[in-house]
CSV table of C-alpha atoms and ligand atoms in Angstrom, one decimal:
chain,number,residue,atom,x,y,z
A,501,MET,CA,-68.5,31.7,53.2
A,502,MET,CA,-71.0,30.9,56.1
A,503,LYS,CA,-67.9,30.5,58.5
A,504,ARG,CA,-66.7,34.0,57.9
A,505,ARG,CA,-70.3,35.6,58.2
A,506,GLN,CA,-71.3,33.9,61.4
A,507,LEU,CA,-68.1,35.3,62.8
A,508,LEU,CA,-68.4,38.6,62.0
A,509,LYS,CA,-71.8,38.8,63.2
A,510,GLN,CA,-70.4,37.4,66.5
A,511,MET,CA,-67.7,39.8,66.7
A,512,SER,CA,-69.6,42.9,66.1
A,513,ALA,CA,-72.2,41.7,68.6
A,514,LEU,CA,-69.7,41.6,71.3
A,515,PRO,CA,-69.1,44.3,73.6
A,516,LEU,CA,-66.2,46.5,72.9
A,517,ILE,CA,-63.4,44.5,74.4
A,518,GLY,CA,-60.6,46.7,74.9
A,519,GLY,CA,-62.0,48.7,72.2
A,520,LEU,CA,-60.4,46.1,69.7
A,521,PHE,CA,-63.8,45.5,68.0
A,522,ALA,CA,-64.7,49.1,67.8
A,523,THR,CA,-66.5,50.0,64.6
A,524,THR,CA,-65.4,53.8,64.8
A,525,GLU,CA,-62.6,54.8,66.1
A,526,VAL,CA,-59.7,57.9,65.9
A,527,THR,CA,-57.2,57.5,64.1
A,528,ALA,CA,-53.3,57.3,65.3
A,529,ALA,CA,-52.7,61.2,65.4
A,530,VAL,CA,-55.2,61.8,68.3
A,531,TRP,CA,-54.9,58.4,69.7
A,532,PRO,CA,-55.1,58.8,73.6
A,533,GLY,CA,-52.1,56.4,74.1
A,534,PRO,CA,-49.1,57.2,76.3
A,535,VAL,CA,-48.0,60.6,75.7
A,536,THR,CA,-45.0,60.7,74.2
A,537,ARG,CA,-42.9,63.8,75.4
A,538,ARG,CA,-40.1,63.8,72.5
A,539,ASP,CA,-41.4,65.3,69.0
A,540,TYR,CA,-38.9,62.9,67.1
A,541,TYR,CA,-40.0,64.5,63.7
A,542,LYS,CA,-39.5,67.9,64.7
A,543,GLU,CA,-36.0,66.7,66.6
A,544,LEU,CA,-34.6,65.5,63.4
A,545,GLY,CA,-36.2,68.3,61.2
A,546,LEU,CA,-38.7,66.3,59.4
A,547,ARG,CA,-41.6,67.8,57.7
A,548,THR,CA,-45.3,66.2,58.6
A,549,PHE,CA,-48.2,66.9,56.3
A,550,ILE,CA,-51.7,66.4,55.7
A,551,ASN,CA,-52.1,63.5,53.5
A,552,ALA,CA,-54.7,64.5,50.8
A,553,ALA,CA,-53.0,62.2,48.1
A,554,GLY,CA,-53.7,58.6,49.3
A,555,THR,CA,-51.9,55.6,49.8
A,556,TYR,CA,-48.3,56.0,48.2
A,557,THR,CA,-45.2,54.2,49.6
A,558,SER,CA,-43.3,57.6,49.3
A,559,LEU,CA,-45.3,59.5,51.4
A,560,THR,CA,-45.4,56.4,54.1
A,561,GLY,CA,-48.5,55.0,52.7
A,562,CYS,CA,-51.2,55.2,55.8
A,563,LEU,CA,-51.5,55.8,59.3
A,564,MET,CA,-52.6,52.3,61.4
A,565,ARG,CA,-55.9,51.9,63.1
A,566,GLU,CA,-55.7,52.3,66.7
A,567,SER,CA,-56.7,48.3,67.1
A,568,ALA,CA,-53.3,47.7,65.1
A,569,ILE,CA,-51.3,50.4,67.2
A,570,ASP,CA,-52.4,48.7,70.3
A,571,ALA,CA,-51.7,44.9,69.0
A,572,TYR,CA,-48.0,46.2,67.8
A,573,ASN,CA,-47.4,47.9,71.2
A,574,TYR,CA,-48.8,44.5,72.8
A,575,ALA,CA,-46.6,42.6,70.9
A,576,THR,CA,-43.5,44.3,72.0
A,577,ARG,CA,-43.4,42.9,75.6
A,578,GLN,CA,-42.8,39.2,75.1
A,579,TYR,CA,-41.6,36.6,72.6
A,580,VAL,CA,-43.2,33.9,70.3
A,581,ALA,CA,-42.0,31.7,67.9
A,582,LEU,CA,-42.0,33.5,64.5
A,583,ASP,CA,-43.5,30.1,62.6
A,584,GLU,CA,-46.1,29.7,65.3
A,585,LEU,CA,-47.4,33.0,65.4
A,586,GLN,CA,-47.6,33.0,61.4
A,587,ASP,CA,-49.4,29.4,61.7
A,588,LYS,CA,-52.0,31.1,64.4
A,589,VAL,CA,-52.4,34.4,62.6
A,590,GLY,CA,-52.7,32.9,59.2
A,591,ALA,CA,-55.6,30.5,60.5
A,592,ARG,CA,-57.3,33.3,61.9
A,593,LEU,CA,-56.9,35.4,59.0
A,594,ALA,CA,-58.3,32.7,56.6
A,595,GLU,CA,-61.2,32.1,59.0
A,596,LEU,CA,-62.1,35.8,58.9
A,597,ILE,CA,-61.5,36.5,55.0
A,598,GLY,CA,-63.0,32.9,54.4
A,599,CYS,CA,-60.4,31.4,52.3
A,600,GLU,CA,-58.5,28.2,52.5
A,601,ALA,CA,-55.3,29.7,53.9
A,602,ALA,CA,-53.2,33.1,54.4
A,603,THR,CA,-50.3,34.5,55.5
A,604,VAL,CA,-48.3,38.0,56.5
A,605,THR,CA,-45.7,39.2,54.1
A,606,ALA,CA,-43.9,42.5,53.9
A,607,GLY,CA,-46.3,44.3,51.4
A,608,ALA,CA,-48.0,43.3,48.7
A,609,ALA,CA,-44.9,43.2,46.4
A,610,SER,CA,-43.5,40.6,48.8
A,611,ALA,CA,-46.8,38.3,48.5
A,612,ILE,CA,-46.1,38.3,45.1
A,613,THR,CA,-42.4,37.1,45.5
A,614,LEU,CA,-43.0,34.6,47.9
A,615,GLY,CA,-46.2,33.1,46.1
A,616,THR,CA,-44.2,32.8,42.9
A,617,ALA,CA,-41.5,31.1,44.8
A,618,GLY,CA,-44.2,28.6,46.5
A,619,VAL,CA,-45.5,28.0,43.4
A,620,LEU,CA,-41.8,27.1,41.6
A,621,SER,CA,-40.8,24.9,44.7
A,622,GLY,CA,-43.6,23.3,46.2
A,623,MET,CA,-43.0,21.8,49.4
A,624,ASP,CA,-39.4,21.1,48.2
A,625,SER,CA,-37.0,23.3,50.4
A,626,GLU,CA,-33.7,22.3,48.4
A,627,LYS,CA,-35.6,23.8,45.4
A,628,ALA,CA,-36.7,26.9,47.2
A,629,SER,CA,-33.0,27.6,47.9
A,630,ARG,CA,-32.0,27.7,44.5
A,631,ILE,CA,-34.7,30.3,43.7
A,632,PRO,CA,-33.7,32.9,42.0
A,633,THR,CA,-30.4,31.4,40.8
A,634,ASP,CA,-30.9,27.8,39.6
A,635,LEU,CA,-34.4,26.7,38.8
A,636,SER,CA,-33.5,23.3,37.4
A,637,GLY,CA,-36.2,21.3,37.8
A,638,MET,CA,-38.5,23.9,38.6
A,639,LYS,CA,-40.8,25.6,35.8
A,640,THR,CA,-39.2,28.8,34.6
A,641,GLU,CA,-41.9,30.9,32.7
A,642,VAL,CA,-44.9,33.3,34.2
A,643,ILE,CA,-47.6,34.6,31.6
A,644,MET,CA,-49.5,37.7,31.6
A,645,GLN,CA,-51.0,40.4,29.5
A,646,LYS,CA,-49.1,43.0,28.0
A,647,SER,CA,-51.4,45.6,29.7
A,648,HIS,CA,-51.1,44.1,33.0
A,649,VAL,CA,-46.9,44.3,32.8
A,650,ILE,CA,-46.2,47.3,35.5
A,651,GLY,CA,-43.2,47.9,37.6
A,652,TYR,CA,-44.3,45.6,40.4
A,653,ALA,CA,-44.3,42.6,38.1
A,654,HIS,CA,-40.5,42.8,39.0
A,655,ALA,CA,-41.7,41.0,42.1
A,656,ILE,CA,-42.3,37.9,40.1
A,657,LYS,CA,-39.0,38.6,38.5
A,658,ASN,CA,-37.0,38.2,41.5
A,659,CYS,CA,-37.6,34.5,41.2
A,660,GLY,CA,-35.5,34.3,38.0
A,661,VAL,CA,-38.9,33.5,36.0
A,662,LYS,CA,-39.3,35.0,32.7
A,663,VAL,CA,-42.4,37.0,32.0
A,664,ILE,CA,-44.3,36.1,28.8
A,665,GLU,CA,-46.6,38.6,27.6
A,666,ILE,CA,-49.4,37.8,25.4
A,667,GLU,CA,-52.8,40.1,24.9
A,668,THR,CA,-55.5,37.7,23.5
A,669,ARG,CA,-57.1,34.4,24.8
A,670,LYS,CA,-55.8,32.5,21.8
A,671,GLU,CA,-52.3,33.8,22.6
A,672,LEU,CA,-52.5,32.9,26.0
A,673,GLU,CA,-53.2,29.5,25.1
A,674,LYS,CA,-50.5,29.3,22.6
A,675,ALA,CA,-48.2,30.6,25.1
A,676,ILE,CA,-49.0,27.7,27.9
A,677,ASN,CA,-46.4,24.9,27.7
A,678,ASP,CA,-44.5,22.7,30.2
A,679,GLN,CA,-42.5,25.5,31.5
A,680,THR,CA,-45.4,27.6,32.6
A,681,ALA,CA,-45.4,28.1,36.0
A,682,MET,CA,-48.1,30.6,36.8
A,683,LEU,CA,-50.8,33.2,35.1
A,684,TRP,CA,-50.3,36.4,36.7
A,685,PHE,CA,-53.4,39.0,36.9
A,686,LEU,CA,-53.0,42.8,37.8
A,687,ASN,CA,-56.3,43.4,39.0
A,688,ALA,CA,-56.2,47.3,38.7
A,689,ASN,CA,-56.0,46.6,34.8
A,690,ASN,CA,-58.9,44.1,34.4
A,691,PHE,CA,-60.5,46.6,32.2
A,692,LYS,CA,-57.6,47.6,30.1
A,693,GLY,CA,-57.0,43.6,29.0
A,694,LYS,CA,-58.3,41.5,26.6
A,695,ILE,CA,-58.9,39.0,28.6
A,696,GLN,CA,-60.8,39.6,32.0
A,697,TYR,CA,-61.6,37.8,35.1
A,698,LYS,CA,-63.8,34.9,33.9
A,699,GLU,CA,-61.7,34.1,30.7
A,700,PHE,CA,-58.6,34.2,32.5
A,701,VAL,CA,-60.1,31.8,35.3
A,702,GLU,CA,-61.5,29.4,32.6
A,703,VAL,CA,-58.0,29.0,30.9
A,704,GLY,CA,-56.0,28.7,34.0
A,705,LYS,CA,-58.4,25.9,35.1
A,706,LYS,CA,-58.4,24.1,31.6
A,707,TYR,CA,-54.6,23.6,31.8
A,708,ASN,CA,-54.2,23.6,35.7
A,709,ILE,CA,-52.1,26.2,36.1
A,710,PRO,CA,-52.1,28.3,39.3
A,711,MET,CA,-53.1,31.8,38.8
A,712,MET,CA,-52.2,34.8,41.2
A,713,ILE,CA,-53.9,38.2,41.4
A,714,ASP,CA,-52.3,41.4,42.5
A,715,ALA,CA,-55.1,43.3,44.3
A,716,ALA,CA,-52.4,45.1,46.5
A,717,ALA,CA,-54.8,48.5,46.3
A,718,ASP,CA,-58.5,46.9,45.9
A,719,VAL,CA,-60.1,47.2,49.3
A,720,PRO,CA,-62.5,49.0,49.5
A,721,PRO,CA,-64.8,47.3,48.8
A,722,VAL,CA,-64.6,45.1,51.7
A,723,GLU,CA,-65.5,42.2,49.7
A,724,ASN,CA,-63.0,42.2,47.7
A,725,LEU,CA,-60.5,40.3,50.2
A,726,TRP,CA,-62.5,37.0,49.4
A,727,LYS,CA,-64.0,37.7,46.0
A,728,TYR,CA,-60.9,36.8,43.9
A,729,THR,CA,-60.2,33.5,45.8
A,730,ASP,CA,-64.0,32.8,45.4
A,731,MET,CA,-63.8,33.7,41.8
A,732,GLY,CA,-60.9,30.8,41.2
A,733,PHE,CA,-57.5,32.6,41.5
A,734,ASP,CA,-55.2,30.3,43.6
A,735,LEU,CA,-53.6,33.3,45.3
A,736,ALA,CA,-54.3,36.4,46.2
A,737,CYS,CA,-52.3,39.4,47.2
A,738,PHE,CA,-53.0,42.5,48.9
A,739,SER,CA,-51.1,45.6,50.6
A,740,GLY,CA,-51.6,46.0,54.4
A,741,GLY,CA,-50.9,49.4,54.5
A,742,LYS,CA,-53.0,50.9,52.0
A,743,GLY,CA,-56.9,50.6,52.8
A,744,LEU,CA,-56.8,48.1,55.6
A,745,ARG,CA,-54.6,50.7,57.6
A,746,GLY,CA,-52.2,48.3,59.0
A,747,PRO,CA,-48.6,48.2,58.9
A,748,GLN,CA,-47.6,50.0,55.8
A,749,SER,CA,-44.6,47.0,55.8
A,750,CYS,CA,-47.3,44.5,55.6
A,751,GLY,CA,-49.1,42.6,52.9
A,752,LEU,CA,-51.4,39.5,52.8
A,753,LEU,CA,-51.0,36.4,50.7
A,754,LEU,CA,-54.2,34.3,50.4
A,755,GLY,CA,-55.4,31.4,48.9
A,756,ARG,CA,-54.7,27.8,48.5
A,757,LYS,CA,-53.3,25.9,51.6
A,758,ASP,CA,-50.7,24.0,49.8
A,759,LEU,CA,-49.3,27.1,48.2
A,760,ILE,CA,-49.4,29.3,51.1
A,761,ALA,CA,-47.4,26.3,52.9
A,762,ALA,CA,-45.0,26.4,49.8
A,763,ALA,CA,-44.5,30.0,49.6
A,764,ARG,CA,-43.8,30.0,53.5
A,765,LEU,CA,-40.5,27.8,52.8
A,766,SER,CA,-39.3,30.8,51.2
A,767,ALA,CA,-39.9,33.1,54.0
A,768,PRO,CA,-38.2,33.9,57.2
A,769,PRO,CA,-36.9,32.6,59.6
A,770,ARG,CA,-35.8,30.3,56.8
A,771,GLY,CA,-32.2,32.2,55.8
A,772,ASP,CA,-31.4,30.6,52.7
A,773,THR,CA,-34.1,31.9,50.5
A,774,VAL,CA,-35.2,34.7,48.0
A,775,GLY,CA,-37.5,36.0,50.9
A,776,ARG,CA,-35.1,36.3,53.6
A,777,GLY,CA,-34.8,39.9,53.2
A,778,MET,CA,-38.7,40.2,53.7
A,779,LYS,CA,-38.7,39.9,57.1
A,780,VAL,CA,-42.1,40.8,59.1
A,781,ASN,CA,-41.6,41.3,62.8
A,782,LYS,CA,-44.0,40.0,65.5
A,783,GLU,CA,-45.4,43.5,66.2
A,784,GLU,CA,-46.6,43.7,62.5
A,785,ILE,CA,-47.7,40.4,62.4
A,786,LEU,CA,-50.1,40.9,64.9
A,787,ALA,CA,-50.8,44.3,64.2
A,788,MET,CA,-51.9,43.2,60.7
A,789,LEU,CA,-54.3,40.4,61.7
A,790,MET,CA,-55.6,43.5,64.0
A,791,ALA,CA,-56.1,45.8,61.3
A,792,VAL,CA,-58.0,43.2,59.5
A,793,GLU,CA,-60.3,42.3,62.2
A,794,ASN,CA,-61.0,45.8,62.5
A,795,TYR,CA,-61.6,46.3,58.7
A,796,LEU,CA,-63.9,43.6,58.6
A,797,THR,CA,-66.3,45.0,61.3
A,798,ARG,CA,-66.3,48.9,60.3
A,799,ASP,CA,-69.1,50.5,59.3
A,800,HIS,CA,-68.1,50.8,55.6
A,801,GLU,CA,-71.4,52.9,54.8
A,802,SER,CA,-70.6,55.6,57.4
A,803,ASP,CA,-66.8,55.6,56.2
A,804,TRP,CA,-68.1,56.1,52.9
A,805,LYS,CA,-70.1,59.1,53.7
A,806,LEU,CA,-67.6,60.7,55.4
A,807,TRP,CA,-65.3,60.5,52.6
A,808,GLU,CA,-67.9,61.9,50.3
A,809,SER,CA,-68.8,64.6,52.5
A,810,GLN,CA,-65.3,65.9,53.1
A,811,ILE,CA,-64.4,65.5,49.2
A,812,LYS,CA,-67.5,67.6,48.5
A,813,LEU,CA,-66.4,70.3,51.2
A,814,ILE,CA,-63.0,70.5,49.7
A,815,ALA,CA,-64.7,70.8,46.0
A,816,ASP,CA,-67.2,73.7,47.1
A,817,ALA,CA,-64.6,75.8,48.4
A,818,ALA,CA,-62.4,75.1,45.2
A,819,ALA,CA,-65.2,76.1,43.2
A,820,THR,CA,-65.8,79.5,44.7
A,821,VAL,CA,-62.9,80.7,42.7
A,822,ASP,CA,-63.3,81.9,39.4
A,823,GLY,CA,-62.6,79.5,36.5
A,824,VAL,CA,-62.1,76.6,38.8
A,825,GLU,CA,-63.9,73.1,37.8
A,826,THR,CA,-64.0,70.4,40.0
A,827,GLU,CA,-65.1,66.9,39.3
A,828,ILE,CA,-65.8,64.2,41.7
A,829,HIS,CA,-65.4,60.6,40.8
A,830,VAL,CA,-64.5,57.0,42.0
A,831,PRO,CA,-62.0,54.7,40.3
A,832,ASP,CA,-63.7,51.4,39.2
A,833,ILE,CA,-60.8,49.7,40.6
A,834,ALA,CA,-58.0,50.4,42.5
A,835,ASN,CA,-57.9,53.4,45.2
A,836,HIS,CA,-62.1,52.9,45.1
A,837,VAL,CA,-62.8,55.7,47.0
A,838,PRO,CA,-64.5,59.4,46.6
A,839,SER,CA,-61.9,61.3,44.7
A,840,LEU,CA,-61.5,64.7,43.5
A,841,ARG,CA,-59.9,66.3,40.6
A,842,ILE,CA,-59.6,70.3,40.4
A,843,ARG,CA,-58.5,72.1,37.0
A,844,TRP,CA,-58.6,75.4,35.9
A,845,ASP,CA,-58.6,78.2,33.4
A,846,ASN,CA,-55.3,79.5,33.7
A,847,LYS,CA,-56.2,82.4,32.1
A,848,LYS,CA,-58.3,83.4,35.3
A,849,VAL,CA,-56.2,81.5,37.5
A,850,LYS,CA,-52.6,82.4,37.0
A,851,MET,CA,-50.7,79.4,38.1
A,852,THR,CA,-50.1,75.8,37.0
A,853,PRO,CA,-51.3,72.7,38.9
A,854,ASN,CA,-47.8,71.5,39.9
A,855,GLU,CA,-47.2,75.4,41.2
A,856,ALA,CA,-50.3,75.3,43.3
A,857,ARG,CA,-49.4,71.7,44.7
A,858,GLN,CA,-46.0,73.1,45.5
A,859,ALA,CA,-47.6,76.1,47.4
A,860,LEU,CA,-50.1,73.5,49.2
A,861,ARG,CA,-46.3,71.6,50.2
A,862,ASN,CA,-45.1,74.8,51.5
A,863,GLY,CA,-48.1,75.5,53.4
A,864,HIS,CA,-48.4,75.5,57.1
A,865,PRO,CA,-49.5,72.6,57.9
A,866,SER,CA,-48.1,71.1,54.4
A,867,ILE,CA,-50.6,69.4,52.3
A,868,GLU,CA,-49.7,66.6,50.0
A,869,THR,CA,-51.7,66.2,46.9
A,870,VAL,CA,-51.2,64.3,43.7
A,871,GLY,CA,-51.7,65.2,40.0
A,872,GLY,CA,-49.8,66.4,37.0
A,873,ASP,CA,-49.6,69.3,35.1
A,874,GLU,CA,-53.3,69.2,34.2
A,875,SER,CA,-55.0,68.9,37.8
A,876,ILE,CA,-54.8,68.7,41.4
A,877,ASP,CA,-56.2,65.4,42.4
A,878,ILE,CA,-57.5,64.5,45.8
A,879,THR,CA,-58.7,61.8,48.2
A,880,THR,CA,-59.5,62.2,52.0
A,881,TRP,CA,-59.6,58.8,53.2
A,882,MET,CA,-56.1,58.8,54.6
A,883,MET,CA,-56.6,62.2,56.2
A,884,ASN,CA,-57.1,62.4,60.0
A,885,PRO,CA,-60.7,63.9,60.6
A,886,GLY,CA,-61.0,67.3,60.5
A,887,GLU,CA,-58.1,68.1,58.1
A,888,GLU,CA,-60.5,68.6,55.2
A,889,ARG,CA,-61.3,72.1,56.4
A,890,ILE,CA,-57.7,73.1,56.3
A,891,VAL,CA,-57.2,71.5,52.7
A,892,ALA,CA,-60.1,73.2,51.5
A,893,SER,CA,-59.3,76.6,53.0
A,894,SER,CA,-55.8,76.3,51.9
A,895,ILE,CA,-56.8,75.4,48.6
A,896,GLN,CA,-59.4,78.1,48.1
A,897,LYS,CA,-56.8,80.6,49.2
A,898,ILE,CA,-53.6,79.7,47.3
A,899,LEU,CA,-56.1,79.6,43.8
A,900,SER,CA,-57.6,83.0,44.7
A,901,LYS,CA,-54.5,84.6,45.5
A,902,LYS,CA,-53.3,84.2,41.7
A,903,SER,CA,-57.0,85.0,40.2
B,334,LIG,C1,-49.1,49.4,46.0
B,334,LIG,C2,-49.1,48.5,45.0
B,334,LIG,C3,-48.1,47.0,45.1
B,334,LIG,C4,-47.1,47.2,46.0
B,334,LIG,O1,-47.8,46.8,47.7
B,334,LIG,P1,-47.0,46.9,48.9
B,334,LIG,O2,-48.0,46.5,49.8
B,334,LIG,O3,-46.5,48.3,48.8
B,334,LIG,O4,-45.7,46.1,48.6
B,334,LIG,C5,-48.4,46.1,44.3
B,334,LIG,N1,-49.0,46.1,43.1
B,334,LIG,C6,-49.8,47.3,43.4
B,334,LIG,C7,-50.9,47.1,42.2
B,334,LIG,C8,-49.9,48.3,44.1
B,334,LIG,O5,-51.0,49.3,43.8
């Protein structure tokens, strides 16, 4: 851990070399880069919007940080060998984050698939080439808690393994056999499961079975980047295009050196593999590294204060409407940021939350929020600075019109 901290200290002490280490910076929309004369989205007739929802793939996730955009553009100009780039970037990421090894993947989902493939194949390319259709000579089962089974577990099934669901520690120990390849943990559901980190890691260590954690949406806080590998998980998967504000189609696979090397046997440029369709280009790989550098050196406290003040501004505006109730909360894990829930008495405001969300979407500018039939849910961490004022006044206007 010393290494990482020293490095970060050095980095933040450096002058702002080309802006790469800037701790505060403007976002993509106001980036003073080369001005593009064409408005591509407009030409295509596409709606753009203020993202008051959060990091949703369907809404194209996040806007990259300036340092990531700069790295992306830089990388377009010259060739490098893909494996050499992954070697160097992986080593640098591992040093920065403070884990044994790292590699850039095509999203957290890809990190899960490649990591699983690595666990199955080890350093045997011939085995890797048989995933997912012929697992002979490889282990075939991955165990997880019932409450941790969500759609993203599909990324494990891509490797052709069977998912074994258990609930208690006793069931877990009973399910482990000589076909058990890996234990999988969904960080977001830690509190929903009967087995939490400590016990889970204990069991994995006891039986010497690799453990993977899906922590895709789990920065902030920044410490989570090293928390789970420090805790004893062999592999940790993060999204690059959520809180890290790197390319939307990137992710990080962090953890044991031997397993990361094995995972890369299933990653491009190698063609006869389960991961061949998970290509990450040089631009994205370099942008991902710079997004992580930026994230590690940011002033997280001031980011947090900004989000809090934005959320409060929107909450206060909504609460001026008679019958409207607001609740500010921070989810414990997964999208751990100030969040706002707006509800109302529909005798006083005569529209449903879904109708209000549709009205926000239809507005100018268009605003995307989440929530169901009960509430409008808002976060501000994916917005451009200043947009919170537009969101606040639009919500106030829409709700008061029906009150
Ligand atoms: C977002 C998410 C994923 C997928 O991440 P990508 O980076 O989009 O591939 C996987 N698991 C969880 C829990 C997530 O929230």
